[in-house]
Short mmCIF file of C-alpha atoms in Angstrom, two decimals:
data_model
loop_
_atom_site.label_atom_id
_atom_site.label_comp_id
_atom_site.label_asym_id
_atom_site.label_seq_id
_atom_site.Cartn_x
_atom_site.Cartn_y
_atom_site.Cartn_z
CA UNK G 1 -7.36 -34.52 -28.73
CA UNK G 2 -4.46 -32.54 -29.97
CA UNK G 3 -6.78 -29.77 -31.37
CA UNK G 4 -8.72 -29.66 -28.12
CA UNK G 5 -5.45 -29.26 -26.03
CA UNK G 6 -4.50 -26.18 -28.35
CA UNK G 7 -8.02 -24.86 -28.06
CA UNK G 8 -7.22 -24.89 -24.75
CA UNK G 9 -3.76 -23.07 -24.86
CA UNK G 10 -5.59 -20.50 -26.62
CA UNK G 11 -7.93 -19.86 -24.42
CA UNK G 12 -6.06 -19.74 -21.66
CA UNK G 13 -3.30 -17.72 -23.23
CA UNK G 14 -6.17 -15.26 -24.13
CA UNK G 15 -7.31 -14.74 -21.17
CA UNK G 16 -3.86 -14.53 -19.76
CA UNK G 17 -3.64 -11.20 -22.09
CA UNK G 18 -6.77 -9.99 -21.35
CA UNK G 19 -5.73 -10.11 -17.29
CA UNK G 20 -2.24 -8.60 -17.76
CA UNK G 21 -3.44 -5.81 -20.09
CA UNK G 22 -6.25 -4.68 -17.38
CA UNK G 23 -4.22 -4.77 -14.82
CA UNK G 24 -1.87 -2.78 -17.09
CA UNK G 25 -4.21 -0.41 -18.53
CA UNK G 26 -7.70 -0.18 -16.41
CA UNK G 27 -7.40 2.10 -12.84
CA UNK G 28 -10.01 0.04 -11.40
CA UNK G 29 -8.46 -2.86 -12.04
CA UNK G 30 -5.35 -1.77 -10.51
CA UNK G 31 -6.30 -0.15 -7.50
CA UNK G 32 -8.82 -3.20 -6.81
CA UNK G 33 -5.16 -5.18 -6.87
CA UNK G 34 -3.57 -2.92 -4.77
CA UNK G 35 -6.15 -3.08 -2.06
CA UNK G 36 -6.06 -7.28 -2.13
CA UNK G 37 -2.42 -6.52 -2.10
CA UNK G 38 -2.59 -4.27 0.72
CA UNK G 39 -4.80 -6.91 2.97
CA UNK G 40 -2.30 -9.72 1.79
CA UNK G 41 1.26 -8.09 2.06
CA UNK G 42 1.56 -5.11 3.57
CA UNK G 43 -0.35 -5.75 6.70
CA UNK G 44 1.58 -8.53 7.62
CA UNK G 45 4.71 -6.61 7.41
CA UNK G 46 6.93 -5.18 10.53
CA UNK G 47 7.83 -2.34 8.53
CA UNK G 48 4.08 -1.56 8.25
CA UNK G 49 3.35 1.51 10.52
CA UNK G 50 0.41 0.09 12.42
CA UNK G 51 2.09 -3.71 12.75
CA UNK G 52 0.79 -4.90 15.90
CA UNK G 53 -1.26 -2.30 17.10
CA UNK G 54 -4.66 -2.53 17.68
CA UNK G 55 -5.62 0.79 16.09
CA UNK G 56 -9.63 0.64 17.45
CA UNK G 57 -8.33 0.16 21.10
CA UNK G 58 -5.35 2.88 20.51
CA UNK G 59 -7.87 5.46 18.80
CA UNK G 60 -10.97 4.68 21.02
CA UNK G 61 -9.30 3.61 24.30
CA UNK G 62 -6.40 6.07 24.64
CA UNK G 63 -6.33 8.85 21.79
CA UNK G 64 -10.16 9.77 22.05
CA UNK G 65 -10.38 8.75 25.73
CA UNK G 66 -9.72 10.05 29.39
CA UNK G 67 -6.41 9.07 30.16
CA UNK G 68 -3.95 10.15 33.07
CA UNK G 69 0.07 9.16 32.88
CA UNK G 70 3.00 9.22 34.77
CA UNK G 71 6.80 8.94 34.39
CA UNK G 72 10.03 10.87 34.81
CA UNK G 73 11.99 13.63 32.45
CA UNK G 74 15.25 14.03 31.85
CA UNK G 75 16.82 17.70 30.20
CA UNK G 76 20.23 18.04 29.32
CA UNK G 77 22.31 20.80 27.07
CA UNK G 78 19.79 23.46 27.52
CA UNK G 79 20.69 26.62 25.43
CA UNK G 80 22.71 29.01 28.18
CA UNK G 81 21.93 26.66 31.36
CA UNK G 82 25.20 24.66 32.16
CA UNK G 83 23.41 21.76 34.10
CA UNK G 84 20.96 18.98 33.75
CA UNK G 85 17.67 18.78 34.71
CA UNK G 86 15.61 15.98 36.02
CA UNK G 87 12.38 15.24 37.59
CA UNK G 88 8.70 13.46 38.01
CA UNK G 89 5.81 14.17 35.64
CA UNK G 90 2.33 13.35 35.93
CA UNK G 91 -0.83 14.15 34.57
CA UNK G 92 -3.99 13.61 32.41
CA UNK G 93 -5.74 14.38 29.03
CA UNK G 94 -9.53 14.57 28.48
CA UNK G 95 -10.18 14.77 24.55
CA UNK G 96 -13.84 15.45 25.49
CA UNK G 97 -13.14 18.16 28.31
CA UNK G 98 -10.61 19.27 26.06
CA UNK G 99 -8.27 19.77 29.12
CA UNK G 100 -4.56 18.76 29.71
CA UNK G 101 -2.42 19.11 32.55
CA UNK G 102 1.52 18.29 33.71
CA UNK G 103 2.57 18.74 36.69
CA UNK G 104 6.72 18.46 37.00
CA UNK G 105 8.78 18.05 40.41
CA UNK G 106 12.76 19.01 39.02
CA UNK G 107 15.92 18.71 40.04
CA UNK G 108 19.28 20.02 39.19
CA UNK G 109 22.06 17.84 40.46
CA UNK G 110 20.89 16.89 43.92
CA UNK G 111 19.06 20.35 44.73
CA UNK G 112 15.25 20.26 43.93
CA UNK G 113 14.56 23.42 42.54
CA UNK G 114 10.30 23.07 42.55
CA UNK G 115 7.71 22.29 40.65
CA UNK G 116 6.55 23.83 36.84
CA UNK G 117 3.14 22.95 35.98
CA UNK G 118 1.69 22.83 31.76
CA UNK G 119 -2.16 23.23 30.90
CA UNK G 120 -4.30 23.51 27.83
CA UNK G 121 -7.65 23.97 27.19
CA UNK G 122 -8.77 24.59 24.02
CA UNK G 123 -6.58 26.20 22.02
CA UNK G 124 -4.80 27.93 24.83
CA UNK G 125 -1.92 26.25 26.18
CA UNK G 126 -0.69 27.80 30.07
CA UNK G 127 2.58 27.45 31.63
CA UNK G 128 2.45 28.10 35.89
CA UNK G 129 5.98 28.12 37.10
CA UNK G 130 6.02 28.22 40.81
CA UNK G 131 9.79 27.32 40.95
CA UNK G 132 10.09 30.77 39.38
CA UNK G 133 8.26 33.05 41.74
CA UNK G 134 5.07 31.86 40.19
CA UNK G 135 5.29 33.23 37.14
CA UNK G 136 2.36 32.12 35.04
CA UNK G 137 1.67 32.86 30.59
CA UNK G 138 -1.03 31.70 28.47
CA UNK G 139 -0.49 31.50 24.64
CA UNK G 140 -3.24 31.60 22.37
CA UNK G 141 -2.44 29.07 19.27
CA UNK G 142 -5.77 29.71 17.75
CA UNK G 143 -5.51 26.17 16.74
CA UNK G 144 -7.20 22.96 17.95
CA UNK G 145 -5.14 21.56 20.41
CA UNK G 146 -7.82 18.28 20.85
CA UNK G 147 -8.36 16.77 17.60
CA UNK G 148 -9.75 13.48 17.56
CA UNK G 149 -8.30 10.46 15.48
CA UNK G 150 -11.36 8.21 13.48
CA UNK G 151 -13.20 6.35 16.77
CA UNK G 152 -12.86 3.12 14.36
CA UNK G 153 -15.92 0.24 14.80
CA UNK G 154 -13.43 -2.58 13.78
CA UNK G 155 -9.47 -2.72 13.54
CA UNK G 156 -7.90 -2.40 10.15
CA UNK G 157 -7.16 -5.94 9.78
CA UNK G 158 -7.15 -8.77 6.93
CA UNK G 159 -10.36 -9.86 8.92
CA UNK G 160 -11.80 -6.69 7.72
CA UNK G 161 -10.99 -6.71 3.95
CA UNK G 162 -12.12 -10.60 3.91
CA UNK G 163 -15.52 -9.44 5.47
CA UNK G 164 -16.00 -6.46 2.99
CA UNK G 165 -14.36 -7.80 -0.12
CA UNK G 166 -17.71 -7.19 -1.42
CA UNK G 167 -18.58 -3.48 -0.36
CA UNK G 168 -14.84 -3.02 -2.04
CA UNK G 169 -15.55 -4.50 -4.92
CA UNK G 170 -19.11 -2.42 -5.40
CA UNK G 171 -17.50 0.52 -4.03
CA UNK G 172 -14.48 0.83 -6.58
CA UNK G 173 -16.70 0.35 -9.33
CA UNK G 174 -18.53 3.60 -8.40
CA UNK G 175 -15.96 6.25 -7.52
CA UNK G 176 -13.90 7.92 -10.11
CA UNK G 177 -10.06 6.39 -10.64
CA UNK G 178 -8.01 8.64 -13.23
CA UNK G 179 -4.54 7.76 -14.00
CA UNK G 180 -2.28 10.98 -14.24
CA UNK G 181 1.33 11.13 -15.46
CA UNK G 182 2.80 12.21 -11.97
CA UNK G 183 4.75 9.35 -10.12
CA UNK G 184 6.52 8.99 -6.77
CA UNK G 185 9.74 7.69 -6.49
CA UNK G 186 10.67 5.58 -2.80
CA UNK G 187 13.08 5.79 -0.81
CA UNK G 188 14.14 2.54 -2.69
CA UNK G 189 14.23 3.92 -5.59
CA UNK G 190 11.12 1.99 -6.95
CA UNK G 191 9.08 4.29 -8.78
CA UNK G 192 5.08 4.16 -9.16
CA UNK G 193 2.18 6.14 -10.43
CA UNK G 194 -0.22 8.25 -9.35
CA UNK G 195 -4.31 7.16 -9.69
CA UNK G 196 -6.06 10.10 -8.42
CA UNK G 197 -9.14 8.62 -6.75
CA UNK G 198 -12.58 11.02 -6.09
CA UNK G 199 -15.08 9.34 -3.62
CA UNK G 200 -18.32 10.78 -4.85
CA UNK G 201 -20.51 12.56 -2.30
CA UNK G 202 -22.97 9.40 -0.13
CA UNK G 203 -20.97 6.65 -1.42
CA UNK G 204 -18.62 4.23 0.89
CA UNK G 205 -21.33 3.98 3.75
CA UNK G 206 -19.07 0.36 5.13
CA UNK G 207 -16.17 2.97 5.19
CA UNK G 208 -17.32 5.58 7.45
CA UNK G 209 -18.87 3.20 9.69
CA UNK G 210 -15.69 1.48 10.12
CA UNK G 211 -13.98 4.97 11.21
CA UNK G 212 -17.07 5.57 12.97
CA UNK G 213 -18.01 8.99 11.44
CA UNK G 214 -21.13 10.40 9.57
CA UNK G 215 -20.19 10.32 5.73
CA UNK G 216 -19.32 13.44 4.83
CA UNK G 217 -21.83 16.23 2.74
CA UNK G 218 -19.00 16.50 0.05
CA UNK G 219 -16.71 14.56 -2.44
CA UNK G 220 -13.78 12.83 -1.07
CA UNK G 221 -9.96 13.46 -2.93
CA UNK G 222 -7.45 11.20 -2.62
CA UNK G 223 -4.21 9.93 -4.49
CA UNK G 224 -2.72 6.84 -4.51
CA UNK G 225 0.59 5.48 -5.74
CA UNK G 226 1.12 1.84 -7.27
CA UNK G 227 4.15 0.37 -8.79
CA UNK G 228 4.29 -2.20 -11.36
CA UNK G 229 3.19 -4.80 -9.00
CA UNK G 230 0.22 -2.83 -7.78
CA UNK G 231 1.78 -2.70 -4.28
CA UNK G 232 0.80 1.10 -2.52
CA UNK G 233 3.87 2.92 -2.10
CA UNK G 234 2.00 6.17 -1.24
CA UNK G 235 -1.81 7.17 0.14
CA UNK G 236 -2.18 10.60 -0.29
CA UNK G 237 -5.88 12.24 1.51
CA UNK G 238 -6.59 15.86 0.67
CA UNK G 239 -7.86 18.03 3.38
CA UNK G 240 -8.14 21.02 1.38
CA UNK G 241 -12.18 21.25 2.26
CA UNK G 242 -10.49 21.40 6.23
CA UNK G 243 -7.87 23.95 5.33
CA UNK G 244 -6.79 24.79 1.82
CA UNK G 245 -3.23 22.94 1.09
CA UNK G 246 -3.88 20.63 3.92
CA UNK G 247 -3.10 16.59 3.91
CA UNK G 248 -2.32 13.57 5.41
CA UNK G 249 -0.08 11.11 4.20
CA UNK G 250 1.44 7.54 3.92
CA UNK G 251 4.35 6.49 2.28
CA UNK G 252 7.33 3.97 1.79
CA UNK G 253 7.83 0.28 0.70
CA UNK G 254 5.32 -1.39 3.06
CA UNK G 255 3.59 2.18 4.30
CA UNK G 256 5.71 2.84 7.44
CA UNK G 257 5.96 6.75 7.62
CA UNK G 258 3.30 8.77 8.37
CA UNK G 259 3.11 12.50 7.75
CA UNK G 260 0.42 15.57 8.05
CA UNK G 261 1.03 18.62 7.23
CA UNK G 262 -1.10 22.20 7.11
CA UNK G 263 -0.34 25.73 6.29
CA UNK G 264 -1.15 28.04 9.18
CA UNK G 265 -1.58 31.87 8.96
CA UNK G 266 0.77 34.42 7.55
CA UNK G 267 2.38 31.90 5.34
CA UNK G 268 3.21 29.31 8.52
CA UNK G 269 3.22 26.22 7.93
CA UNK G 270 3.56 22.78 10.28
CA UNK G 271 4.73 19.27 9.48
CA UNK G 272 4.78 16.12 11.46
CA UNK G 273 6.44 12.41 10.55
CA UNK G 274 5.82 9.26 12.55
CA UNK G 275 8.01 6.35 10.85
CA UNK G 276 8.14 3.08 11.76
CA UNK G 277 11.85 1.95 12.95
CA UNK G 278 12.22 -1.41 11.48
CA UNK G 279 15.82 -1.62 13.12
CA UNK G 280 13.79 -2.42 16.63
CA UNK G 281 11.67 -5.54 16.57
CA UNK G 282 11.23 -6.25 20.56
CA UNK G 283 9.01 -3.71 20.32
CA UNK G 284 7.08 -0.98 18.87
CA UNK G 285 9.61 1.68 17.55
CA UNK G 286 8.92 5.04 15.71
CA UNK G 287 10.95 8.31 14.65
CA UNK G 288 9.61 11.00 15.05
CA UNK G 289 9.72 14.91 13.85
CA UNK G 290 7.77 18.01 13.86
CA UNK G 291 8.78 21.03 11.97
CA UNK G 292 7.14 24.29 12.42
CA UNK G 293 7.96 27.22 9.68
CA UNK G 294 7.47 30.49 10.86
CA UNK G 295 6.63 33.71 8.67
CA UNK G 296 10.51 35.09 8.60
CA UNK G 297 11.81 31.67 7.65
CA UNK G 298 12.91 30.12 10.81
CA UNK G 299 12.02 26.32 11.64
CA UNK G 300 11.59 24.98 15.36
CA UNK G 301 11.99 21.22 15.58
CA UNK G 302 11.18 18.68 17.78
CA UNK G 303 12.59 14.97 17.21
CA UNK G 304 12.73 12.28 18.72
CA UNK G 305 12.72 8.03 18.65
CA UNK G 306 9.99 6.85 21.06
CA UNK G 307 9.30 3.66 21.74
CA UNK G 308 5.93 2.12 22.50
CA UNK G 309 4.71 -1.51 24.79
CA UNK G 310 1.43 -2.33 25.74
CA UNK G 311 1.17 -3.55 29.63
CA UNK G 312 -1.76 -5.14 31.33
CA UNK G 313 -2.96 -2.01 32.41
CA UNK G 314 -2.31 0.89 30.01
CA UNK G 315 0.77 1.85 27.50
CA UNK G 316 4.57 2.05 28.47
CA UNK G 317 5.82 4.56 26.37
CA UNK G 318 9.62 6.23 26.19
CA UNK G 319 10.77 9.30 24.23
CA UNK G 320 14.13 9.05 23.55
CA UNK G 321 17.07 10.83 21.40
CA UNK G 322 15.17 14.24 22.10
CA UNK G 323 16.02 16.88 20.60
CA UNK G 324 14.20 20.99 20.36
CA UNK G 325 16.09 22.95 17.53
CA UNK G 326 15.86 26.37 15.94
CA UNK G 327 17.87 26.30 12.50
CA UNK G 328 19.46 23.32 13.39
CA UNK G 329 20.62 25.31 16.48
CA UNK G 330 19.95 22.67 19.62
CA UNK G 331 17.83 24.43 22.00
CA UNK G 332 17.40 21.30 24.78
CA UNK G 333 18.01 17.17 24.51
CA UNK G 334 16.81 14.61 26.73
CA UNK G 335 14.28 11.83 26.82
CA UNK G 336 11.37 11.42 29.12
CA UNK G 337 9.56 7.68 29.76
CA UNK G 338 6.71 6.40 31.70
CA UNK G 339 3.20 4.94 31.65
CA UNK G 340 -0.29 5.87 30.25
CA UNK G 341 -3.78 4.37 31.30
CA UNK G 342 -7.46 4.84 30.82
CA UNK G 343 -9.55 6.83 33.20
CA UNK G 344 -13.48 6.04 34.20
CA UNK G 345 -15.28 8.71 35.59
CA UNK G 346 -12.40 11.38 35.08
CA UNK G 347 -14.06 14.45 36.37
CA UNK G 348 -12.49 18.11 36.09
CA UNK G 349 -8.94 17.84 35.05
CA UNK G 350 -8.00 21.31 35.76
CA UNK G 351 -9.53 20.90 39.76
CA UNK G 352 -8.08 17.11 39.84
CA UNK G 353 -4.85 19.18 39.57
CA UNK G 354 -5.35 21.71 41.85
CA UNK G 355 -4.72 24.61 38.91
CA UNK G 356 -6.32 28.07 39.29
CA UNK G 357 -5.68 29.54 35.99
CA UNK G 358 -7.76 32.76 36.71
CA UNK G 359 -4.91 34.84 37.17
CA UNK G 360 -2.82 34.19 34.30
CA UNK G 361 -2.06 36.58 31.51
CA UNK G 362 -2.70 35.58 27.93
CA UNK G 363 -0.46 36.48 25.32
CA UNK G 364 -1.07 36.22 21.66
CA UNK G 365 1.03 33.82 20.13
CA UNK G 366 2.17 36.29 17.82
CA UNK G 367 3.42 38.22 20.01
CA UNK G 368 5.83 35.54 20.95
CA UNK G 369 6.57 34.04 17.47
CA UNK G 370 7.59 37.80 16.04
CA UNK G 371 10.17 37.96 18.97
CA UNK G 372 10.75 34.83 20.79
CA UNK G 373 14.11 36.19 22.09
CA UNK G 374 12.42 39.17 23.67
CA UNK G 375 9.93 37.38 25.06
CA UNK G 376 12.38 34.65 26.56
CA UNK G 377 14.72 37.46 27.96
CA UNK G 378 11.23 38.76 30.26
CA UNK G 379 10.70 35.60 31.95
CA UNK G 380 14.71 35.32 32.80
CA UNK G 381 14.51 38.88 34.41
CA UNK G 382 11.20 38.71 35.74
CA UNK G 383 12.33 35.13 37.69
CA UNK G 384 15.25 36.38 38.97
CA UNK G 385 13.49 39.38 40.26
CA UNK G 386 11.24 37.11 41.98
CA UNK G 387 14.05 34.12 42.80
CA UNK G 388 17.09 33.53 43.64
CA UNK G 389 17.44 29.93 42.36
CA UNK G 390 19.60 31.41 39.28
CA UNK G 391 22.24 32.58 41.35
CA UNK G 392 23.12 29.32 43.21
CA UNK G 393 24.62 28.56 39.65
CA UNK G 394 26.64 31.78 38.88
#
């Protein structure tokens, strides 16, 4: 009996080995922990970026969809204009049309000064600004102002990974998991290691379903970051076969920050963050920043918090804490807040907002970015040719 028991102990301390030193040692292993980890721990976090959001109804209902809003603004501390600004906004957004409009009522103090109307279609974006003798610019980005997030089949839940476990389990066996000797050290200070992963060309067909896309004609890069305990500190997805240098990326303890980045022309370059603010549990909170580099060095910023509440009939959302910089120079702070909803049967979005954009000038963005203060100093003089709001203030 005793020799059976230690037969036993043998076995079971052999196999004990044999676990540890795969999961130490074989990337398949490892990442196939990670995921089970990911389905497990991380989603049920309220650090984790997406907690609580139903990402199929916010990608397919709302990002990818028709959808008009409403709200107020609030500006304050604009850059050589002594007083605040207020007003009504409203609008809508087709992603198909690839249209967008904003129409703005302001005030300063108690005097309503008019109205200042935004549009883009395209990659054009057009600002009409009636309040200022209807001056009217169009700015050619040359960059997609529409782009579409995955129109996702299912949510990306534990129900998900329990229903697939399979497909996962196939599909990690096939695609090619290399261990490097880069790591990634978290804001923690936990350190982990970088697998680079390569998704061979017509395999994960249960994974482009779920983002709803065709599988793509080409092999898939992608780097991921474990730490000792196989949970993901980092996901990193290489766009390069979009735009050379190109990525998107998750990071931190439980994945809570979100950040894309791509390099632009003439050595540009443009970064956004979305983090998940863990101090804020009544509701969905998120810090945000976008940081655009321009050839001669200068950075524009936008940040802000913004906060985020699904209602029976659409999404409250409020910006708040914002703040437009150059240099670290404030340019303008305020907030803005109101209310988002789907919209059947849409039609023109330009005509629903009574916009006649035929007469507007279009201006290459370059001409702009090579010298903003130039072009800033036109509109001034040409609205106070045209004006005389300016002067109630002087």
């Amino acid at each position: 009996m005793k020799k059976k028991l230690g037969i036993a102990l043998i076995i079971i301390f052999t196999v004990a080995i044999f676990i540890k030193a795969e999961l130490d040692f074989n990337p398949s292993v490892r990442v196939l922990a990670s995921v089970i980890n990911f389905s497990e721990s991380t989603l049920k976090s309220s650090d984790y970026l997406a907690y609580n959001i139903d990402l199929k109804d916010l990608f397919r209902n709302y990002t990818n969809a028709d959808i008009s809003y409403t709200g107020s603004a609030y500006i304050k501390k604009v850059k050589g204009f002594p007083y605040s600004i207020s007003g009504s906004i409203k609008g809508e957004r087709s992603s198909e049309q690839k249209k967008f409009s904003c129409k703005a009522d302001l005030d300063v103090l108690v005097l309503n000064i008019g109205k200042m109307d935004v549009y883009a279609e395209d990659d054009t974006i057009y600002l009409v600004a009636p309040m200022l003798g209807n001056i009217s610019y169009g700015f050619d980005t040359n960059e997609n102002l529409f782009l579409k997030a995955p129109n996702l089949n299912n949510d990306i839940n534990r129900e998900w990974f329990h229903n697939n476990k399979k497909n996962i389990f196939n599909f990690i066996r096939k695609i090619d998991i290399k261990k490097t000797d880069k790591t990634y050290t978290d804001e923690d200070g936990t350190k982990a290691t970088e697998f680079a992963v390569t998704i061979p060309k017509g395999e994960g067909d249960f994974i482009w379903e779920l983002l709803g896309m065709d599988a793509p004609d080409h092999d898939i890069k992608s780097y991921i970051y474990l730490d000792k305990f196989n949970h993901t500190r980092k996901l990193v997805f290489d766009l390069s076969y979009k735009r050379k240098g190109a990525y998107i990326s998750i990071y931190g303890k439980n994945l809570s920050t979100l950040e894309l980045f791509s390099p632009l022309p003439d050595n540009e370059q443009v970064i956004a963050t979305i983090k998940r603010d863990g101090n804020t549990t009544y509701t969905n909170a998120y810090i945000n920043n976008i940081t655009y580099t321009t050839t001669a060095g200068d950075k524009f910023t936008i940040d802000s918090g913004a906060l985020l509440n699904y209602v029976d009939d659409g999404i409250k959302m409020e910006l708040t804490d914002l703040v437009v910089a150059k240099n670290s120079t404030s340019l303008a702070e305020g907030y803005v807040k109101g209310k988002i909803k789907q919209v059947d049967n849409m039609g023109d979005v330009f005509k629903n907002a009574g916009a006649d954009l035929s007469h507007v000038d279009i201006i290459d963005w370059d001409e702009i970015k090579n010298d903003t203060a130039s072009f800033i100093d036109d509109v001034i003089s040409k609205a106070r040719d045209n004006v005389d709001i300016f002067d109630i203030f002087d």
